Coordinates of C-alpha atoms (C1' of nucleotides) in Angstrom, one line a residue:
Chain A
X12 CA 44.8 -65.2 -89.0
X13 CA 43.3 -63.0 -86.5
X14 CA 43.4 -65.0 -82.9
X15 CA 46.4 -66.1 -81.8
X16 CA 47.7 -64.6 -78.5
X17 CA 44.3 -64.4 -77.5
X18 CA 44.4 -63.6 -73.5
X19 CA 42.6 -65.5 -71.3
X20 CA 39.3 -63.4 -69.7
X21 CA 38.2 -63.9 -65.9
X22 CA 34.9 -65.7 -67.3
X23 CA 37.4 -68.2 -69.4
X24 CA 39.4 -68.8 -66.6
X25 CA 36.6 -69.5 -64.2
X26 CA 34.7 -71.7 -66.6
X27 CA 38.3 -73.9 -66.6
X28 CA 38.6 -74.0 -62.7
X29 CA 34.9 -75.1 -63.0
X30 CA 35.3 -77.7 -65.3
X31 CA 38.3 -79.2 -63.6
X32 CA 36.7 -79.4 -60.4
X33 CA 34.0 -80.8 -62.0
X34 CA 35.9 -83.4 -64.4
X35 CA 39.1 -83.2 -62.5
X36 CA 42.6 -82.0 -64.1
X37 CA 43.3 -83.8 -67.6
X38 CA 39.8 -84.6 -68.7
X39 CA 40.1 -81.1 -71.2
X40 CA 38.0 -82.4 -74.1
X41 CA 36.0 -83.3 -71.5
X42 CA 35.4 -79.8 -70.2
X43 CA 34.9 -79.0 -73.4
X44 CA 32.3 -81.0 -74.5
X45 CA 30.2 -80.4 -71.1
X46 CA 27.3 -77.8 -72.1
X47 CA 28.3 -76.2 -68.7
X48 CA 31.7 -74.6 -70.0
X49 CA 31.3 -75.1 -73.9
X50 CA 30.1 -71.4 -74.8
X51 CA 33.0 -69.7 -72.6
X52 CA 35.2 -71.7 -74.2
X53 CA 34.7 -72.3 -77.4
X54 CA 37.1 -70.1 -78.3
X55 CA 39.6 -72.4 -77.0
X56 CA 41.5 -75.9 -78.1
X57 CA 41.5 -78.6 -75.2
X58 CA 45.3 -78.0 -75.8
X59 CA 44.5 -74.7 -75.1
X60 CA 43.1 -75.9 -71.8
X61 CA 45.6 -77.7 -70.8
X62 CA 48.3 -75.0 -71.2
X63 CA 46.6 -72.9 -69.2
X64 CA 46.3 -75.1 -66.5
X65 CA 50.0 -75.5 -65.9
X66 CA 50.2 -71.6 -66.1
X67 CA 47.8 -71.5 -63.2
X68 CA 49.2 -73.9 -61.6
X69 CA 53.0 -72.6 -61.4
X70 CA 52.3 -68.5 -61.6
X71 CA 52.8 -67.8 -57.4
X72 CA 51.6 -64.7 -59.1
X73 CA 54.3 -61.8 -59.4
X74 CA 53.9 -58.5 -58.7
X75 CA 54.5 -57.4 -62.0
X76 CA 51.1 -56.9 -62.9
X77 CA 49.8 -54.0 -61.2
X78 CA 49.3 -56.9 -58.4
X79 CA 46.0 -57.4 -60.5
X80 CA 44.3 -60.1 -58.4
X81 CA 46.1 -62.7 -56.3
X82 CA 42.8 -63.2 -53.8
X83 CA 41.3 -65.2 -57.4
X84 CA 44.2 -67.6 -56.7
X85 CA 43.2 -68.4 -53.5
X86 CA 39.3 -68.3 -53.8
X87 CA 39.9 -70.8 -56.8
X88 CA 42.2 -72.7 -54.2
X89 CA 39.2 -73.1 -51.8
X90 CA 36.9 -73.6 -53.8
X91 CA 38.3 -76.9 -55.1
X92 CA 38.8 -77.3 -51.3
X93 CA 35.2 -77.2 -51.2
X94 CA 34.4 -79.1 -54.4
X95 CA 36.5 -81.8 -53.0
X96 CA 34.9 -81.6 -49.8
X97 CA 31.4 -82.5 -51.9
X98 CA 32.9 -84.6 -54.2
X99 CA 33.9 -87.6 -51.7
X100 CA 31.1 -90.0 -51.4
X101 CA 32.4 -93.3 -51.9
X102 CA 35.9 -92.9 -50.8
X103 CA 36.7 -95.6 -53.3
X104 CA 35.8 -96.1 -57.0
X105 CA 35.5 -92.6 -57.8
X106 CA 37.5 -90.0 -59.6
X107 CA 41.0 -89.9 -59.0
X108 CA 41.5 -87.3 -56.2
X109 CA 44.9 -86.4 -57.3
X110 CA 44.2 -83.2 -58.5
X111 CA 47.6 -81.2 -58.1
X112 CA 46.0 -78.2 -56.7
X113 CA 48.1 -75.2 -57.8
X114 CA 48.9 -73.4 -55.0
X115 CA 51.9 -71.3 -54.6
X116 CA 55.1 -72.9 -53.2
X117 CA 57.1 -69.8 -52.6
X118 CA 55.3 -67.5 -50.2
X119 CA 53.1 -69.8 -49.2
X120 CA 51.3 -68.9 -46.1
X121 CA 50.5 -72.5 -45.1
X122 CA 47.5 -73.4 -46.6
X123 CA 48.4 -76.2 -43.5
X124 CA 45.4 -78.2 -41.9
X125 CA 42.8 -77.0 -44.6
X126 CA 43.3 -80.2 -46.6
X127 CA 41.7 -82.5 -43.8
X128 CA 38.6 -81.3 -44.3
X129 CA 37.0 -84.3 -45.2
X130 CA 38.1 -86.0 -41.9
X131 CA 36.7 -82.7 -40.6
X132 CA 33.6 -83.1 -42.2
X133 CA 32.9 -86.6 -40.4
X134 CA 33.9 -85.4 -37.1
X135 CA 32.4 -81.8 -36.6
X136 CA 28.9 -83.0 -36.3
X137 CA 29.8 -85.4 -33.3
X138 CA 32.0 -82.5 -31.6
X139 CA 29.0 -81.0 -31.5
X140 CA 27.5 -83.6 -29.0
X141 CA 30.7 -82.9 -27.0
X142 CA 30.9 -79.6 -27.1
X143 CA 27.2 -79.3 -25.3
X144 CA 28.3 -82.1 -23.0
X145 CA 30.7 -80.0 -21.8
X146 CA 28.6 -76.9 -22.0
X147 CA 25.7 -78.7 -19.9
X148 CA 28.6 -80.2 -17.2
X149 CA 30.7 -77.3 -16.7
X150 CA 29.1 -75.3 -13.4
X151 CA 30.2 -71.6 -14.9
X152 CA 26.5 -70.0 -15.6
X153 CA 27.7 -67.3 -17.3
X154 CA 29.2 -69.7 -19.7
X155 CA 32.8 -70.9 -20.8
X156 CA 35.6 -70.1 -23.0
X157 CA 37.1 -72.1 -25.3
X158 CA 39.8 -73.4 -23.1
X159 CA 37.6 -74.1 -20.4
X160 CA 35.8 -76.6 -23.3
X161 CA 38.4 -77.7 -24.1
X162 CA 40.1 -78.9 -21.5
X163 CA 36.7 -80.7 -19.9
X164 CA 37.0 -82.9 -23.2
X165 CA 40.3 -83.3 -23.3
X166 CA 39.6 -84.7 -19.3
X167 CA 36.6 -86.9 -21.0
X168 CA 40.0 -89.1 -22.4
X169 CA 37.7 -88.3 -26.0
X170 CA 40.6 -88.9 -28.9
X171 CA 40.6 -85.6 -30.4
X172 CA 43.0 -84.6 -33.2
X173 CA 45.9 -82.6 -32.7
X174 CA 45.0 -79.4 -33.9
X175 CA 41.2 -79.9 -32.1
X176 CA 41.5 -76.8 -30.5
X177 CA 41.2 -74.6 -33.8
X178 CA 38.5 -76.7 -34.6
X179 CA 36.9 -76.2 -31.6
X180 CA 37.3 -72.5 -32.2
X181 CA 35.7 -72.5 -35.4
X182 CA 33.1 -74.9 -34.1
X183 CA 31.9 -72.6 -31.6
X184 CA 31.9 -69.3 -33.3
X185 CA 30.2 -71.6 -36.3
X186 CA 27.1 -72.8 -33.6
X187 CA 27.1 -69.4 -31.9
X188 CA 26.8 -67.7 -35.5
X189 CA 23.8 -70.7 -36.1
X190 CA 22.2 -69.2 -32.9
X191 CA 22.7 -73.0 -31.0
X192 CA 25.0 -71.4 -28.6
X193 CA 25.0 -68.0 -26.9
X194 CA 28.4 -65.7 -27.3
X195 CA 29.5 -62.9 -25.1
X196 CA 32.9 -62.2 -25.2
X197 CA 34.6 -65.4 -25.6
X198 CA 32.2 -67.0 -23.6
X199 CA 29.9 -69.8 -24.6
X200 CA 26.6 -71.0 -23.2
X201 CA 24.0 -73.1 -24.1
X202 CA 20.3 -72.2 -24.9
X203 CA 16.9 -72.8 -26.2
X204 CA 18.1 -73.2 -29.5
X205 CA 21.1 -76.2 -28.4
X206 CA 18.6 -78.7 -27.9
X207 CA 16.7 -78.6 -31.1
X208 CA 16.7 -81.6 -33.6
X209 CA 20.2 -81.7 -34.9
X210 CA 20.6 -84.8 -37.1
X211 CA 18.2 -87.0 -34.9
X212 CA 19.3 -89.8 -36.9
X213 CA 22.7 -90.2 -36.1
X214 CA 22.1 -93.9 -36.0
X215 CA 24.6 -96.0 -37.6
X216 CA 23.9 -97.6 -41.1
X217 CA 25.4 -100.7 -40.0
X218 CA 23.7 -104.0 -39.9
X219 CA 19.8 -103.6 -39.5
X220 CA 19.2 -105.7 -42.5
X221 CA 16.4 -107.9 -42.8
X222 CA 17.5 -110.5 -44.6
X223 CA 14.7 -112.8 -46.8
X224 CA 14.1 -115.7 -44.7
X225 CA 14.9 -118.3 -46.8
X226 CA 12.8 -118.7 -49.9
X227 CA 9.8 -119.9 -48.1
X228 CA 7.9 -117.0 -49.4
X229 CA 7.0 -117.1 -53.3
X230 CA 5.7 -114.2 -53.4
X231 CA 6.9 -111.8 -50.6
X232 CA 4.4 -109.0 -52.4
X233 CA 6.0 -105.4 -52.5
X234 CA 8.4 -106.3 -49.2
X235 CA 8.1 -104.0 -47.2
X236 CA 12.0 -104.6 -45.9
X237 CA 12.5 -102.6 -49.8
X238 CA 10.8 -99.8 -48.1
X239 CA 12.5 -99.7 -44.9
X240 CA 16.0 -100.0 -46.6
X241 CA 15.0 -97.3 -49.1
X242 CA 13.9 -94.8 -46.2
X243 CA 16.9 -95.9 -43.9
X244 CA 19.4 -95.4 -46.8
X245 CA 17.6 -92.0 -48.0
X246 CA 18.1 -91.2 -44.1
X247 CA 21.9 -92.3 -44.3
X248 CA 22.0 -89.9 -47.7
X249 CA 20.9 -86.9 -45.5
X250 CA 22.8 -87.3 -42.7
X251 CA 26.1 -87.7 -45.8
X252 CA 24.4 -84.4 -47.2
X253 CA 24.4 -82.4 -43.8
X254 CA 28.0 -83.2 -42.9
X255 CA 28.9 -82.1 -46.3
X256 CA 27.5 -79.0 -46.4
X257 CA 28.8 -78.5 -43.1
X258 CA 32.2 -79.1 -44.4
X259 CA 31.9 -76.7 -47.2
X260 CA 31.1 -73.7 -44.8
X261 CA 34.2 -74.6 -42.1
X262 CA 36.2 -74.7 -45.6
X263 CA 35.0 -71.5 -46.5
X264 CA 34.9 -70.1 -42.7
X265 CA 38.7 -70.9 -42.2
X266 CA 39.4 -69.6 -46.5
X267 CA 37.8 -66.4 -45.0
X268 CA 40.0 -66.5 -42.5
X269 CA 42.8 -67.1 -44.1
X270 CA 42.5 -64.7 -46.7
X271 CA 42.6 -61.7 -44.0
X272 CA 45.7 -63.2 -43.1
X273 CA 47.1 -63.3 -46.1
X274 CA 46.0 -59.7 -46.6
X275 CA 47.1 -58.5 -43.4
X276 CA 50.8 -60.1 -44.0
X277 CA 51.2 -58.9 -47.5
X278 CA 50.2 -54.9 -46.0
X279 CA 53.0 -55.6 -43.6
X280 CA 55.3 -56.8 -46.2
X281 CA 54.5 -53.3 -48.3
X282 CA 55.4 -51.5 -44.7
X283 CA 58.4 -53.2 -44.9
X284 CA 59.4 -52.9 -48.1
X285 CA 58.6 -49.0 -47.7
X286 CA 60.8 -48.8 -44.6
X287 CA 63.8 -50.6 -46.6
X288 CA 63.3 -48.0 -49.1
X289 CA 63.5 -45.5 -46.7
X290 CA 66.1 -46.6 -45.3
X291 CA 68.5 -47.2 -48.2
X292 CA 67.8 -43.6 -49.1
X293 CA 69.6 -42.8 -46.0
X294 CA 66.9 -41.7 -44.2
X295 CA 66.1 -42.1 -40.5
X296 CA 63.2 -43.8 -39.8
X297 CA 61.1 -43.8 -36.5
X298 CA 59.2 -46.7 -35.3
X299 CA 56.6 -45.4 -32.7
Chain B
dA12 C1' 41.6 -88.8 -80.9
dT13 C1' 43.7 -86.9 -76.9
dT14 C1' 47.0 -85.9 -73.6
dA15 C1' 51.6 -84.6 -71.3
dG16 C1' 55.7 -82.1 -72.1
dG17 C1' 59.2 -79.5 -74.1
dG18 C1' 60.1 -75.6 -77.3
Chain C
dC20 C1' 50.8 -70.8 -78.7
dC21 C1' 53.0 -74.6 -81.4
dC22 C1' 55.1 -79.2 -82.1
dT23 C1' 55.7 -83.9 -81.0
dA24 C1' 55.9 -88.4 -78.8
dA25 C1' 53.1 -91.5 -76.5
dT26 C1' 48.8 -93.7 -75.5

DNA sequence: ATTAGGG
DNA sequence: CCCTAAT
């Protein structure tokens, strides 16, 4: 009766986050039976599993613990962000997308607008078209700033949603970092690199089919309308691919991003809590 | 057999 | 973690 009150390692605890984005919350024997997780957990009960899921998902992680590692709770966060991002092909008959997503309530730094990434994902690409529209209208050569973009689009009456101009942000910094756009200081400009093939086949899947003209035709061979709707689909498949993968790196850019935050307001919270310190001791504290 | 919940 | 009702 050695192992009970056995605690949970990093590698257990990852191989669960794995398995749930991968078979989604509640599918524990599941997880367990997948080759993927089965060695790092087989030292665990799909019970087991379970349990500890709920524990992840309440803990808003105290302090208590030496503040051991709170940036895990918010990588595992985005990376389900991410894995959801993937995992949405046919936005119907698929796995339930109601994974709880345990995510701190309390302190919560607003996780806000990162949950839209899938509507994200479809859009960024075609911002992309608008975005060196405006670049190749506006008359600045030295380039433009964000604003300047922005508000050419805005006057191009294109629907944008409300928080576009963040995603504008990131959109920019994203090409510039991709070399498709030229950054100094704030400033964007086009060059060689803009024009390159980007997606040429942005056509849309609609209704090019060729349907069988009657059924004249005994033996209409090897059709060759098989072909052209295998290629045209396989097309469709990478275009699906591309905006996906583009959605998982604005997910991570903006996690990144919002992990410095989260950093940067939990140092000033320690300043604080210092200061209150201080100043219950009686001390007198100068702010410079 | 398995899962969700309460203990 | 364990126990139990519910599916």
């Amino acid at each position: 009766m050695g192992n009970q009150k056995l605690k949970w390692t990093a590698e257990e605890e990852e191989a669960l986050l794995a398995g749930v984005t991968k078979h989604g919350p509640g599918k524990w024997k599941n997880i367990l039976r997948d080759p993927d997780f089965a060695d790092q957990l087989s030292n665990r009960s799909n019970i087991d599993l379970k349990d500890k899921w709920r524990n992840l998902s309440v803990a808003p992680d105290i302090q208590g613990s030496k503040d051991k590692i709170r940036t895990p709770k918010i990588k595992a966060a985005a990376f389900q962000l991410a894995a959801r991002a993937i995992i949405t092909p046919t936005p119907s008959a698929n796995t339930s997308l109601v994974d709880p997503l345990p995510r701190t309530r309390s302190s919560d730094l607003s996780i806000d607008d990162s949950c839209n990434i899938v509507v994200d994902a479809k859009n960024a690409p075609r911002y992309d078209g608008m975005i060196f529209e405006a670049l190749s209208a506006l008359p600045d050569a030295n380039g433009s700033d964000v604003n300047a973009i922005f508000n050419f689009i805005q006057q191009k009456r294109h629907e944008v949603p409300p928080n576009f101009k963040r995603i504008l942000g990131s959109r920019l910094r994203r090409l510039a970092a991709q070399g498709k756009l030229e950054k100094t200081q704030n400033f964007y400009k086009m060059n060689d690199h803009s024009l390159v093939i980007r997606t040429p086949l942005v056509a849309r899947p609609k209704e090019i089919n060729v349907k069988p003209r009657q059924t004249n035709s005994p033996r209409p061979a090897v059709s060759q309308e098989r072909v052209c709707d295998a290629s045209k689909s396989a097309a469709f498949k990478l275009v699906e691919v591309d905006m996906k993968l583009d959605a998982v790196e604005v997910a991570m850019e903006d996690t990144e991003r919002m992990i410095k935050l989260a950093e940067e307001a939990e140092f000033i919270l320690l300043l604080a809590k210092e200061l209150h310190e201080k100043c219950s001791q009686g001390m007198l504290v100068e702010i410079n």
